[in-house]
Amino acid sequence: MINPGFETGDLTGWNTTLLEGPEWQVVTSHPVIFNAAYEYTPHDGNYFLEIKAGEKAGDANVWQTVSQEVELVAGQIISGWAAFDWGDFSPHFDGAKVEIRGAKGSVSTPFNQDGSSRPDGYNGPWTQWFFEALVDDTYTLEYAARNTVDAAGGSESTFGYFDAPEGVPPIPEPASLVLFGLGLAGLGFVRRRKRQAR
């Protein structure tokens, strides 16, 4: 991945579909909505991504996204951190999510939070997410936030925060482990025969 933890201080390597109303920032901290005495800070490194969901009437229920393509092989795992900072109240159930789509049609949502089962003004903690590729494919890793617009035509601010995606080497398939084990056993057998020949 390019710039996976946003440590360049910007969106180098990432694509956006953000509309005019919302905004994104790569930040070093952000005050918690409804509780400015506290703030979000990076989970790893010095920066993280903040997506502010749209507040204009035309942006209602539209996911504002930042994404990047990544090549994964079967068994490879990627993980990262996300948080949902809901600056609104029932029944305006804004949300934040991490979605991963494969070119071959698979879709996974390893992080998905909204306000429907949370107290008004919920400030969610950093939460780790994981995704394991089932097949070799080109995947799109997408971060997104959505705001619903109040009946009066306005809406409070809602944010999705995202940090530190990282890849983990693929786990060897059972057949590969068996071949590796047979290779070790063969080496042991050859050594024992050499000793007996002496």
Phi, psi and omega in degrees: 000154176261128175052052187296326182257014178062029184284355172282350182083009178209191183262030176308127178090351184249154176249150180231154171236029185291139179273181183296320185290314181284178178209156173236155174211144166263118192233166174260343176192163176207131179297145176290132178296139180069004178203073187294353178288343180244162179210154172278139175232163183303143173286322177223148176071209185248350185225160169210165182267135174242125172247119176268122183291153184297143180248349182279155183305321181288349182262002184300131177059024175255127180283125174268128192231153170229128188217165177206143176275145179215137178273125178232148174256158181306132180092347179284142182243137168241151180215165179191193184229143179215155177215149181243120181245096187272107181263038183219195185213163179302138007259029183267083192272077176296172182202169174217146182206162168244125180233141180233121183242132176269151178296336181272007172109350181286148178223133177225143178234084185286346174221125180205108181230145172215183185274002189296332181236026184232157179293153177308139178071026183302133175244098185282151178282166169300130182233130180278140176237157181224149173217130176248126178288128179273336179221159172296130183191166169265117183252150173253116175270121186233130172257140185210152173221148182223141177238142171260149184263133180295163181301331181284354178100355178241182179200153176282166180282137174230142184230146165248136179242141186217140183206152162052053170291143180212150182264151177237135181304150180298148177281130181302141177290154180307321181297321178295321179295321179296314179299320178298315179297319178296323178298317178296318179297320178297319178298318179297320180295316180298317179298318182295321180294322179296320180296318181293328180291335181287000000 
